[in-house]
Short mmCIF file of C-alpha atoms in Angstrom, two decimals:
data_model
loop_
_atom_site.label_atom_id
_atom_site.label_comp_id
_atom_site.label_asym_id
_atom_site.label_seq_id
_atom_site.Cartn_x
_atom_site.Cartn_y
_atom_site.Cartn_z
CA MET X 1 118.80 -4.50 42.24
CA ASN X 2 118.55 -5.93 45.82
CA ARG X 3 120.40 -4.94 48.68
CA GLN X 4 122.77 -8.12 48.64
CA THR X 5 123.61 -7.52 45.17
CA GLU X 6 124.35 -3.86 45.37
CA SER X 7 126.74 -4.76 48.14
CA GLN X 8 128.60 -7.36 46.04
CA ASN X 9 129.17 -4.78 43.26
CA GLN X 10 130.35 -2.03 45.51
CA PRO X 11 134.41 -1.96 45.41
CA GLY X 12 136.52 -2.74 48.32
CA LYS X 13 133.94 -5.47 49.85
CA GLU X 14 134.38 -9.17 49.94
CA LYS X 15 131.98 -12.00 50.68
CA HIS X 16 132.76 -13.79 53.84
CA GLY X 17 130.12 -16.63 54.74
CA GLY X 18 127.51 -14.93 52.47
CA SER X 19 127.94 -11.39 54.23
CA SER X 20 129.88 -8.53 52.96
CA ALA X 21 132.59 -6.92 55.17
CA PRO X 22 134.59 -3.78 54.64
CA GLU X 23 138.20 -3.77 54.08
CA PRO X 24 140.57 -2.79 56.87
CA PHE X 25 141.54 0.87 56.98
CA TYR X 26 145.01 0.20 56.24
CA ALA X 27 144.23 -1.70 53.12
CA PRO X 28 144.46 1.08 50.60
CA VAL X 29 148.05 2.04 52.21
CA LEU X 30 149.20 -1.41 51.83
CA ARG X 31 148.25 -1.59 48.38
CA ARG X 32 150.08 1.50 47.39
CA LYS X 33 153.27 0.52 49.22
CA ARG X 34 153.24 -2.87 47.49
CA GLY X 35 152.10 -1.66 44.09
CA ARG X 36 149.02 -3.64 43.97
CA VAL X 37 145.92 -2.78 42.05
CA SER X 38 142.12 -2.63 43.82
CA PRO X 39 140.49 -5.90 44.63
CA PRO X 40 138.11 -7.21 41.85
CA SER X 41 134.75 -6.28 41.88
CA GLY X 42 132.23 -8.92 43.51
CA GLY X 43 131.09 -11.53 40.71
CA SER X 44 132.92 -9.66 37.97
CA GLY X 45 135.78 -11.75 37.80
CA VAL X 46 137.65 -8.80 36.28
CA HIS X 47 140.50 -6.69 37.88
CA THR X 48 140.15 -3.05 37.53
CA PRO X 49 142.56 -0.77 39.28
CA ARG X 50 141.21 1.92 41.54
CA ALA X 51 141.25 5.38 40.12
CA GLU X 52 143.28 7.58 42.11
CA LYS X 53 143.43 11.44 41.91
CA PRO X 54 147.11 12.71 40.63
CA SER X 55 148.79 14.21 43.73
CA ALA X 56 150.47 17.62 43.40
CA PRO X 57 154.24 17.25 43.14
CA GLY X 58 156.12 17.95 46.16
CA PHE X 59 158.22 21.27 46.57
CA LEU X 60 161.91 19.59 45.92
CA SER X 61 160.77 17.48 42.85
CA ALA X 62 158.75 20.42 41.58
CA VAL X 63 161.57 22.99 41.33
CA GLU X 64 163.49 22.98 37.88
CA GLY X 65 167.32 22.35 38.11
CA ARG X 66 169.85 20.01 39.75
CA ARG X 67 168.47 18.56 42.99
CA LEU X 68 171.13 19.10 45.70
CA THR X 69 170.97 17.45 49.36
CA ALA X 70 172.92 18.12 52.30
CA GLY X 71 173.13 16.01 55.67
CA ILE X 72 171.74 17.40 58.75
CA PRO X 73 174.33 17.87 61.49
CA SER X 74 173.85 16.36 64.89
CA CYS X 75 173.32 20.17 66.24
CA ALA X 76 173.58 23.86 65.31
CA GLY X 77 176.02 26.03 66.92
CA ASP X 78 177.01 29.89 67.18
CA PRO X 79 173.23 31.25 67.88
CA VAL X 80 173.08 35.12 67.79
CA PHE X 81 170.95 35.32 70.98
CA PRO X 82 172.25 32.60 73.28
CA ALA X 83 170.23 32.69 76.55
CA LEU X 84 171.77 34.93 79.34
CA SER X 85 173.27 33.43 82.17
CA PRO X 86 171.58 33.55 85.50
CA GLU X 87 173.59 36.21 86.89
CA ALA X 88 173.08 38.19 83.56
CA GLN X 89 169.05 37.73 83.53
CA LYS X 90 169.13 38.77 87.38
CA MET X 91 171.03 41.98 86.61
CA THR X 92 168.96 42.82 83.72
CA GLU X 93 165.85 42.51 85.83
CA GLU X 94 167.25 44.75 88.52
CA LEU X 95 167.96 47.36 86.35
CA GLY X 96 164.42 48.84 86.74
CA GLY X 97 165.22 49.49 90.31
CA ILE X 98 168.31 51.20 89.48
CA LEU X 99 166.60 53.44 86.85
CA SER X 100 164.08 54.31 89.27
CA ALA X 101 166.78 55.40 91.74
CA VAL X 102 168.44 57.60 89.31
CA PHE X 103 165.15 59.00 87.76
CA PRO X 104 162.71 58.58 90.56
CA LEU X 105 159.16 58.83 89.54
CA ASP X 106 155.86 59.56 91.67
CA LYS X 107 152.47 58.69 90.35
CA LYS X 108 151.96 62.05 88.25
CA LYS X 109 155.43 61.52 86.73
CA ARG X 110 155.01 57.95 85.74
CA LYS X 111 151.50 58.94 84.07
CA ALA X 112 153.36 61.73 82.35
CA MET X 113 156.22 59.40 81.14
CA LEU X 114 154.03 57.10 79.35
CA HIS X 115 153.00 59.92 77.20
CA ASP X 116 156.74 60.78 76.71
CA ILE X 117 157.56 57.40 75.82
CA ARG X 118 155.00 57.50 72.98
CA ASN X 119 156.15 61.22 71.69
CA LEU X 120 159.87 59.69 71.83
CA SER X 121 158.81 56.73 69.80
CA ARG X 122 157.42 58.77 67.04
CA MET X 123 160.36 61.05 66.97
CA LEU X 124 162.74 58.17 66.58
CA THR X 125 160.65 56.65 63.67
CA ASP X 126 158.40 58.63 61.93
CA SER X 127 159.06 61.94 62.72
CA ARG X 128 162.83 61.58 62.60
CA GLY X 129 163.46 64.59 60.45
CA GLU X 130 161.85 66.63 62.95
CA ARG X 131 163.52 65.76 66.03
CA PRO X 132 165.48 68.36 67.83
CA LEU X 133 169.30 67.30 67.95
CA GLY X 134 169.72 68.02 71.67
CA TYR X 135 166.43 66.16 72.66
CA MET X 136 168.26 64.15 75.28
CA ASN X 137 169.07 67.30 77.27
CA ARG X 138 165.14 67.61 78.11
CA PRO X 139 164.77 66.03 81.70
CA ALA X 140 161.37 64.39 80.98
CA ASN X 141 162.91 62.90 77.39
CA LEU X 142 166.14 61.46 79.29
CA SER X 143 163.85 59.75 82.10
CA ALA X 144 161.43 58.55 79.42
CA TYR X 145 164.61 57.16 77.25
CA ALA X 146 166.19 55.52 80.05
CA HIS X 147 163.11 53.90 81.53
CA TYR X 148 161.97 52.35 78.24
CA PHE X 149 164.48 52.72 75.33
CA LEU X 150 167.47 52.00 77.39
CA TRP X 151 166.13 49.07 79.18
CA TRP X 152 164.87 47.53 75.75
CA ASN X 153 168.35 48.37 74.24
CA ILE X 154 170.16 46.66 76.93
CA VAL X 155 168.12 43.65 76.67
CA ARG X 156 168.82 43.31 72.93
CA LEU X 157 172.50 44.21 73.34
CA ALA X 158 173.16 41.85 76.31
CA ARG X 159 171.66 38.96 74.31
CA LEU X 160 174.00 39.72 71.32
CA PHE X 161 177.03 40.17 73.27
CA ALA X 162 176.76 37.21 75.27
CA GLY X 163 177.08 35.46 71.96
CA LEU X 164 179.84 37.50 70.48
CA GLN X 165 181.92 38.53 73.58
CA PRO X 166 183.64 41.40 71.99
CA GLY X 167 187.13 42.16 73.19
CA SER X 168 187.84 38.84 74.91
CA SER X 169 190.83 38.34 72.71
CA LEU X 170 192.31 41.68 73.02
CA PRO X 171 195.24 42.65 75.78
CA ASP X 172 194.74 43.06 79.41
CA HIS X 173 194.73 47.12 78.95
CA PHE X 174 193.21 48.78 76.00
CA ALA X 175 191.36 51.38 74.90
CA ALA X 176 187.72 51.13 73.71
CA VAL X 177 185.10 53.77 72.02
CA ASP X 178 181.39 53.71 72.47
CA LEU X 179 179.86 56.03 69.70
CA GLY X 180 176.85 58.03 70.38
CA SER X 181 176.97 56.22 73.76
CA GLY X 182 173.73 58.31 75.20
CA PRO X 183 173.50 57.03 78.67
CA LEU X 184 176.27 54.28 78.26
CA THR X 185 173.89 51.86 76.90
CA ALA X 186 176.49 49.44 75.45
CA VAL X 187 178.87 49.79 78.27
CA CYS X 188 176.01 48.63 80.69
CA ALA X 189 175.13 45.76 78.22
CA LEU X 190 178.85 44.64 78.15
CA TRP X 191 179.05 44.73 82.00
CA ILE X 192 175.97 42.43 82.13
CA ALA X 193 176.81 40.04 79.56
CA CYS X 194 180.46 39.75 79.33
CA PRO X 195 181.95 38.55 82.85
CA ALA X 196 185.66 38.05 81.24
CA LEU X 197 185.86 41.29 79.79
CA ARG X 198 185.05 42.76 83.35
CA GLU X 199 188.75 41.67 84.50
CA LYS X 200 190.27 43.65 81.82
CA ALA X 201 191.67 47.37 82.41
CA VAL X 202 189.52 49.18 79.69
CA THR X 203 189.57 52.96 79.23
CA TRP X 204 186.20 53.71 77.69
CA TYR X 205 185.62 56.80 75.60
CA CYS X 206 181.87 57.67 75.71
CA LEU X 207 181.08 60.06 73.28
CA ASP X 208 177.77 61.97 72.95
CA ILE X 209 176.36 65.49 72.16
CA SER X 210 174.24 65.38 75.47
CA ARG X 211 176.42 65.91 78.70
CA GLU X 212 173.20 65.03 80.69
CA ALA X 213 172.81 61.84 79.05
CA LEU X 214 176.52 60.82 79.48
CA SER X 215 176.36 62.05 83.43
CA ALA X 216 173.06 59.95 83.84
CA GLY X 217 174.86 56.68 82.20
CA GLU X 218 177.79 56.83 84.48
CA GLU X 219 175.49 56.92 87.56
CA ILE X 220 173.54 53.95 85.97
CA PHE X 221 177.06 52.00 85.30
CA ARG X 222 178.24 52.74 88.82
CA ARG X 223 175.15 51.39 90.40
CA LEU X 224 174.98 48.55 88.19
CA SER X 225 178.75 47.56 88.82
CA ALA X 226 178.58 47.84 92.43
CA SER X 227 175.35 45.53 92.23
CA SER X 228 177.53 42.66 90.60
CA GLY X 229 179.94 42.81 93.24
CA ALA X 230 182.84 42.35 90.84
CA ALA X 231 186.05 44.69 91.21
CA VAL X 232 185.63 47.62 88.73
CA ARG X 233 188.81 48.01 86.35
CA TRP X 234 186.93 49.92 83.64
CA ARG X 235 187.62 54.02 83.70
CA ILE X 236 184.93 56.11 82.10
CA VAL X 237 186.11 59.07 80.02
CA ARG X 238 183.07 61.21 78.95
CA ILE X 239 183.34 63.24 75.82
CA ARG X 240 180.86 65.62 74.76
CA GLY X 241 180.80 66.37 71.03
CA GLU X 242 179.68 65.03 67.78
CA ILE X 243 181.00 61.75 66.42
CA GLY X 244 184.18 62.30 64.77
CA VAL X 245 185.92 64.51 67.27
CA GLY X 246 189.39 63.37 67.86
CA LEU X 247 190.75 61.07 70.91
CA LYS X 248 194.37 60.96 72.24
CA GLU X 249 194.65 57.17 71.34
CA LYS X 250 193.25 54.73 68.81
CA ALA X 251 190.77 52.30 70.03
CA ALA X 252 191.24 48.42 69.88
CA LEU X 253 187.26 48.10 70.27
CA VAL X 254 184.99 50.53 68.47
CA ILE X 255 181.21 50.10 69.25
CA SER X 256 178.37 51.96 67.46
CA ALA X 257 174.85 51.04 68.67
CA ASN X 258 171.82 52.55 67.08
CA VAL X 259 173.55 55.79 66.28
CA PHE X 260 173.39 56.21 62.42
CA ASN X 261 169.78 55.55 62.11
CA GLU X 262 169.47 58.96 64.22
CA LEU X 263 171.68 60.73 62.22
CA PRO X 264 170.06 62.46 59.00
CA ASP X 265 173.22 62.36 56.77
CA PRO X 266 176.32 60.24 58.13
CA ALA X 267 178.23 60.88 54.84
CA ARG X 268 177.76 64.66 55.61
CA ALA X 269 178.83 64.27 59.25
CA ALA X 270 181.90 62.47 58.15
CA GLU X 271 182.86 65.06 55.61
CA ARG X 272 182.70 67.73 58.44
CA THR X 273 184.21 66.17 61.20
CA CYS X 274 186.74 64.09 59.15
CA GLY X 275 187.78 66.45 56.73
CA PHE X 276 187.28 64.23 53.68
CA ARG X 277 184.71 63.67 51.00
CA VAL X 278 182.85 60.23 51.16
CA GLN X 279 182.53 58.47 47.94
CA ALA X 280 179.63 56.20 47.61
CA ASP X 281 179.86 52.79 45.81
CA PHE X 282 176.58 53.45 44.17
CA ASP X 283 175.29 56.99 43.05
CA ASP X 284 172.87 57.18 40.18
CA GLY X 285 172.81 61.08 40.62
CA ASN X 286 169.25 61.32 41.25
CA GLY X 287 169.47 61.02 45.01
CA SER X 288 167.80 57.76 45.06
CA LYS X 289 167.11 55.53 48.10
CA ALA X 290 170.02 53.24 46.94
CA SER X 291 172.40 56.01 46.49
CA ARG X 292 171.41 57.57 49.86
CA VAL X 293 172.00 54.27 51.59
CA SER X 294 175.17 53.94 49.77
CA SER X 295 176.57 57.28 50.91
CA ALA X 296 175.14 56.67 54.59
CA ALA X 297 177.26 53.53 54.87
CA ALA X 298 180.17 55.00 53.40
CA GLY X 299 180.01 57.77 55.97
CA ALA X 300 179.15 55.60 58.77
CA PHE X 301 182.24 53.45 57.91
CA SER X 302 184.52 56.51 57.68
CA LEU X 303 183.45 57.73 61.04
CA VAL X 304 183.96 54.29 62.71
CA SER X 305 187.15 53.49 61.34
CA SER X 306 188.69 57.04 62.20
CA TYR X 307 189.14 55.52 65.77
CA ALA X 308 190.13 52.27 65.09
CA ALA X 309 193.68 51.02 65.79
CA ALA X 310 195.90 48.79 63.47
CA ASN X 311 194.75 45.63 65.06
CA CYS X 312 191.24 46.16 66.36
CA GLU X 313 187.45 45.13 66.33
CA ILE X 314 184.48 46.91 65.13
CA LEU X 315 180.79 46.31 66.16
CA LEU X 316 177.99 48.13 64.34
CA VAL X 317 174.44 47.45 65.68
CA GLU X 318 171.24 49.17 63.75
CA PRO X 319 167.49 48.56 64.10
CA GLY X 320 166.36 45.48 62.55
CA ASN X 321 164.28 47.08 59.85
CA PRO X 322 165.16 47.38 56.27
CA ASP X 323 167.01 50.66 56.50
CA GLY X 324 168.96 49.20 59.14
CA GLY X 325 169.85 46.14 57.53
CA ALA X 326 170.75 47.97 54.06
CA LEU X 327 173.22 50.26 56.34
CA VAL X 328 175.01 47.21 57.92
CA SER X 329 175.34 45.56 54.33
CA GLY X 330 176.79 48.73 52.87
CA PHE X 331 179.01 49.16 56.14
CA ARG X 332 180.29 45.54 55.62
CA LYS X 333 181.30 46.19 51.93
CA GLN X 334 183.18 48.82 53.09
CA ALA X 335 184.92 47.19 55.67
CA LEU X 336 186.01 44.19 53.55
CA THR X 337 187.73 46.87 51.35
CA ALA X 338 189.49 48.20 54.22
CA GLY X 339 190.99 44.72 55.33
CA PHE X 340 188.35 43.80 57.95
CA VAL X 341 187.02 40.11 58.35
CA PRO X 342 183.69 39.56 59.41
CA VAL X 343 183.24 37.55 62.42
CA SER X 344 179.67 37.41 62.72
CA PRO X 345 176.74 36.91 61.45
CA CYS X 346 178.66 36.31 58.13
CA PRO X 347 179.78 32.80 57.36
CA HIS X 348 181.69 34.06 54.32
CA THR X 349 183.43 37.13 53.21
CA GLY X 350 181.93 37.48 49.63
CA LYS X 351 179.03 39.55 48.29
CA CYS X 352 176.20 39.97 50.88
CA PRO X 353 173.20 38.25 49.27
CA PHE X 354 170.67 40.36 51.81
CA PRO X 355 171.47 44.04 51.01
CA GLY X 356 167.79 45.17 51.88
CA SER X 357 167.72 47.46 48.84
CA ARG X 358 165.03 47.56 46.13
CA ARG X 359 162.71 45.50 47.84
CA LYS X 360 165.26 42.68 48.47
CA LYS X 361 165.47 40.77 51.83
CA TRP X 362 167.32 42.54 54.54
CA CYS X 363 169.81 40.86 57.10
CA HIS X 364 168.27 41.19 60.65
CA PHE X 365 167.94 38.66 63.61
CA ALA X 366 165.08 38.30 66.21
CA PHE X 367 164.07 36.79 69.38
CA PRO X 368 160.93 36.60 71.43
CA SER X 369 160.26 39.31 74.07
CA ALA X 370 159.10 37.00 76.41
CA SER X 371 162.28 36.58 78.16
CA ALA X 372 162.52 40.30 78.84
CA PRO X 373 161.84 41.48 82.51
CA ALA X 374 158.37 41.40 83.31
CA GLU X 375 158.41 45.02 84.79
CA LEU X 376 159.78 46.19 81.37
CA LEU X 377 157.03 44.21 79.50
CA SER X 378 154.09 45.77 81.46
CA LEU X 379 155.60 49.45 81.02
CA SER X 380 155.56 48.76 77.23
CA LYS X 381 152.02 47.58 77.36
CA GLN X 382 150.99 50.54 79.41
CA ALA X 383 152.59 53.02 76.98
CA GLY X 384 150.74 51.29 74.22
CA LEU X 385 153.95 49.78 72.50
CA PRO X 386 153.96 46.08 73.33
CA LYS X 387 156.67 44.14 71.55
CA GLU X 388 156.40 40.27 70.47
CA ARG X 389 159.82 40.07 69.64
CA ALA X 390 163.20 42.09 69.68
CA ALA X 391 165.28 42.67 66.41
CA LEU X 392 168.39 44.25 65.06
CA SER X 393 170.90 43.97 62.23
CA PHE X 394 174.82 44.01 63.28
CA LEU X 395 178.14 43.29 61.98
CA TYR X 396 181.21 42.41 63.96
CA ALA X 397 184.38 42.56 62.13
CA VAL X 398 188.22 42.52 62.87
CA ARG X 399 191.43 43.55 61.33
CA ASN X 400 194.95 42.37 61.51
CA GLY X 401 194.25 39.19 63.47
CA ALA X 402 192.53 40.94 66.49
CA LYS X 403 190.20 37.99 66.84
CA ARG X 404 189.84 35.21 64.05
CA PRO X 405 186.48 34.16 62.90
CA GLN X 406 185.23 31.25 64.86
CA LYS X 407 185.77 27.69 63.11
CA MET X 408 183.09 25.36 62.26
CA PRO X 409 182.80 22.12 64.41
CA ASP X 410 184.29 18.65 62.92
CA ILE X 411 180.79 17.29 61.90
CA LYS X 412 182.63 14.08 60.71
CA LYS X 413 184.42 13.27 63.69
CA ARG X 414 181.18 14.13 65.94
CA GLU X 415 179.01 11.86 63.95
CA GLU X 416 181.51 8.85 63.93
CA THR X 417 181.75 9.38 67.81
CA ARG X 418 178.08 9.42 68.34
CA GLY X 419 176.79 6.84 66.39
CA GLY X 420 179.90 4.76 64.74
CA HIS X 421 178.54 6.60 61.52
CA ARG X 422 181.14 7.54 59.01
CA ALA X 423 180.15 10.53 56.35
CA ALA X 424 180.90 10.22 52.83
CA PRO X 425 184.77 10.56 52.37
CA ASP X 426 184.08 13.44 49.77
CA ALA X 427 181.85 15.31 52.41
CA GLY X 428 182.80 19.13 53.28
CA VAL X 429 181.18 21.43 55.79
CA PHE X 430 178.90 24.10 54.46
CA PRO X 431 177.95 26.64 56.99
CA VAL X 432 174.53 28.54 56.63
CA ARG X 433 173.15 31.15 58.71
CA ILE X 434 169.35 30.94 59.44
CA LEU X 435 167.64 34.25 58.25
CA SER X 436 164.03 33.74 58.27
CA GLU X 437 161.06 32.18 60.42
CA LYS X 438 159.69 29.02 59.06
CA ILE X 439 158.01 29.14 55.84
CA ARG X 440 155.42 26.76 54.54
CA LEU X 441 156.38 25.30 51.11
CA PRO X 442 154.26 23.79 48.47
CA GLY X 443 153.53 20.05 48.80
CA GLY X 444 153.73 19.93 52.62
CA ALA X 445 157.41 20.99 52.83
CA THR X 446 159.05 23.54 55.15
CA GLY X 447 161.89 25.66 54.53
CA ARG X 448 163.91 28.30 55.99
CA TYR X 449 166.14 31.07 54.14
CA GLY X 450 169.82 31.35 55.08
CA CYS X 451 173.12 33.07 54.07
CA SER X 452 176.04 30.63 52.99
CA PRO X 453 179.36 30.97 51.05
CA ALA X 454 177.06 30.52 47.97
CA GLY X 455 174.78 33.32 48.69
CA MET X 456 171.19 33.09 49.69
CA VAL X 457 169.91 29.50 49.88
CA LEU X 458 166.71 27.96 50.61
CA LEU X 459 166.94 24.98 53.07
CA ALA X 460 163.73 22.55 52.51
CA ALA X 461 162.65 19.36 53.75
CA GLU X 462 159.79 17.38 53.18
CA ARG X 463 157.20 16.95 56.03
CA GLY X 464 158.13 14.04 58.11
CA PHE X 465 156.69 12.40 61.27
CA SER X 466 159.52 10.64 62.69
CA ASP X 467 161.62 12.05 65.68
CA GLY X 468 164.79 13.84 64.46
CA SER X 469 163.58 14.02 60.75
CA PRO X 470 164.82 16.82 58.52
CA ALA X 471 161.83 18.56 58.67
CA GLN X 472 161.46 18.81 62.53
CA PHE X 473 165.22 19.71 62.80
CA LEU X 474 164.49 22.71 60.52
CA ASP X 475 161.65 23.83 62.25
CA GLY X 476 163.42 23.61 65.59
CA LEU X 477 166.36 25.91 64.55
CA PRO X 478 166.14 29.24 66.34
CA PHE X 479 166.36 32.58 64.02
CA GLY X 480 169.86 33.26 63.46
CA ALA X 481 171.29 29.86 64.25
CA LEU X 482 174.37 28.70 62.31
CA VAL X 483 174.15 25.51 60.70
CA PRO X 484 177.07 23.63 59.74
CA LEU X 485 175.55 21.33 56.86
CA VAL X 486 177.47 18.08 55.66
CA PHE X 487 177.72 18.72 52.00
CA PRO X 488 179.22 16.69 49.24
CA ALA X 489 182.50 18.26 48.26
CA ALA X 490 181.78 17.64 44.57
CA GLU X 491 179.08 20.13 44.81
CA LEU X 492 180.79 22.70 46.33
CA PRO X 493 180.49 25.57 45.26
CA VAL X 494 176.84 25.56 44.49
CA PRO X 495 176.72 25.04 40.58
CA ASP X 496 174.99 27.43 38.46
CA GLU X 497 172.35 24.76 37.47
CA ALA X 498 171.17 24.05 40.83
CA ALA X 499 167.54 24.36 41.53
CA ARG X 500 166.26 27.64 42.45
CA ASP X 501 163.54 28.90 44.46
CA PRO X 502 160.91 30.64 41.81
CA VAL X 503 160.24 33.46 44.41
CA SER X 504 163.47 34.64 45.44
CA GLY X 505 166.07 32.94 43.14
CA ALA X 506 167.87 31.45 46.10
CA ALA X 507 169.68 27.94 45.77
CA VAL X 508 167.37 25.23 47.09
CA ILE X 509 169.15 22.47 49.22
CA GLY X 510 167.11 19.48 50.43
CA LEU X 511 168.06 18.26 53.77
CA VAL X 512 168.28 14.31 54.54
CA SER X 513 169.23 12.50 57.53
CA SER X 514 173.19 12.86 58.21
CA ARG X 515 173.10 9.12 58.53
CA LYS X 516 171.98 8.32 54.93
CA ASP X 517 174.12 8.51 52.11
CA PHE X 518 173.15 11.82 50.69
CA ARG X 519 175.06 11.73 47.38
CA ARG X 520 173.14 12.15 44.42
CA ARG X 521 171.43 9.50 42.75
CA PRO X 522 172.36 8.29 39.41
CA ALA X 523 169.36 10.43 37.66
CA ASP X 524 170.97 13.43 39.15
CA ARG X 525 174.58 12.71 37.67
CA ARG X 526 173.00 12.55 34.36
CA GLY X 527 171.61 16.06 34.76
CA ASP X 528 168.14 15.27 35.29
CA ARG X 529 165.97 18.12 35.33
CA SER X 530 162.99 18.01 37.17
CA ARG X 531 159.68 19.51 36.08
CA THR X 532 159.07 23.36 36.05
CA ILE X 533 157.23 24.39 39.29
CA SER X 534 153.74 24.44 38.65
CA ARG X 535 151.27 27.35 39.96
CA THR X 536 150.21 24.96 42.88
CA ALA X 537 154.06 24.42 43.78
CA GLY X 538 155.08 27.94 43.11
CA GLY X 539 152.36 30.06 44.12
CA ARG X 540 151.93 32.56 46.88
CA ARG X 541 153.10 31.07 50.25
CA GLY X 542 151.78 31.29 53.84
CA GLY X 543 152.91 31.12 57.46
CA ARG X 544 154.60 33.49 59.60
CA GLY X 545 157.97 33.39 57.67
CA ASP X 546 156.62 35.64 54.85
CA LYS X 547 157.21 38.68 57.35
CA ALA X 548 160.81 37.91 57.67
CA ARG X 549 161.14 37.63 53.62
#
């Protein structure tokens, strides 16, 4: 066979004036879009379609069950960690100078402090049971705690308080309790993040077993409030004692920040100080972890609620690890039983779908540590404890209308105002709190786990390349964002036969543009069930999101 004949028999080439020329690079794309077959082989006169490899099904078409779709809103609101104001950011950065003034360090003491920070980190985590009860009474430990742990906790809490604004709906005069206050960490963070709260006359009852920590914390707060230039209407009342000691009055705001993770047995502490036995919601009689977590949550709620007034707000913050998330979830269950309504982060009042027990996902939130003060980041690196992100678990709840949960924005009205688009008349708003990083799904799709009134859901979007596509919207959501999806009211609540994620069992909701008709297609109305997810589509997933799951 000569070269010319060989070229004539090659598919995808045509003769033009006796010479063969390759087809344009976009020809296969056009053929697929128009449903055309491949061009005939030269000289054969027979039209043979080109053999194509069967492509793997996309994630949304591979999962089994009724396919649900929701329109993306114009924006996502109520972030867990909003950016600090310039004033608050400046106060956070200048906190290092205040700490150095209260706990002065020379070169020798600073070198020794790095060793003390590492020892404290080990005592507060791995060797928690071996930590002495009055470890904060030792000057070296208190100094190391203030320079490192106090500063990091204020960075975390200030970002959280900036979004929650606790106490903003309370009267001009009220009493507040900071349980396990230490060096007044939560009080200092509130002063930084909540300018409106500074204008109220608040009596702060700060409880801790360490007199030295309370004394140092009051000095830190005095210098911090003076640096802001605002009039100080807050009154600090230091109370040395265990959590549960009685006060003269009930509090309208009760805060517990990073307390119960340090208590070896909150249930026993509640029995000892409150005088009644704590009943756990789950007790298998064998002392299992689930039983211990349930008892700890019941004990923690008993201690916190013993200080709460009839109309009050409670705020519980724990580390963002599985144990902290499990404690917060159990605490939430107790609070709902006692008449509290969660304001944040929960978008519903049903059963918690992120209990953090028995290898299940836990409720926690994180933000990158790059926004932390440079001096604090440098100290963390020198101590051998660098942080890439700051995480926590929390619950903010109210009772008897002290503060109503935030309403979701009017998505229909906003969309009509922005672009003249009218959403489907039977559409409703479906709030979802994002609780994972971006997850790579089979078929090139992207996903994020979230908490919703229907329990755990997996928001999924096929990969798109245009600006404003659902995949780009999903990728750009910050961890903890509250997304008010435009959802067909006919599909609320999410039906049991909805498509389920084969890894977690979460209901799968596919995202589409809010400017498109997201109502179900006729095949879906007939109860069309897609193929069972294959090994390729339902196998192991990669990406950074796996850590958050």
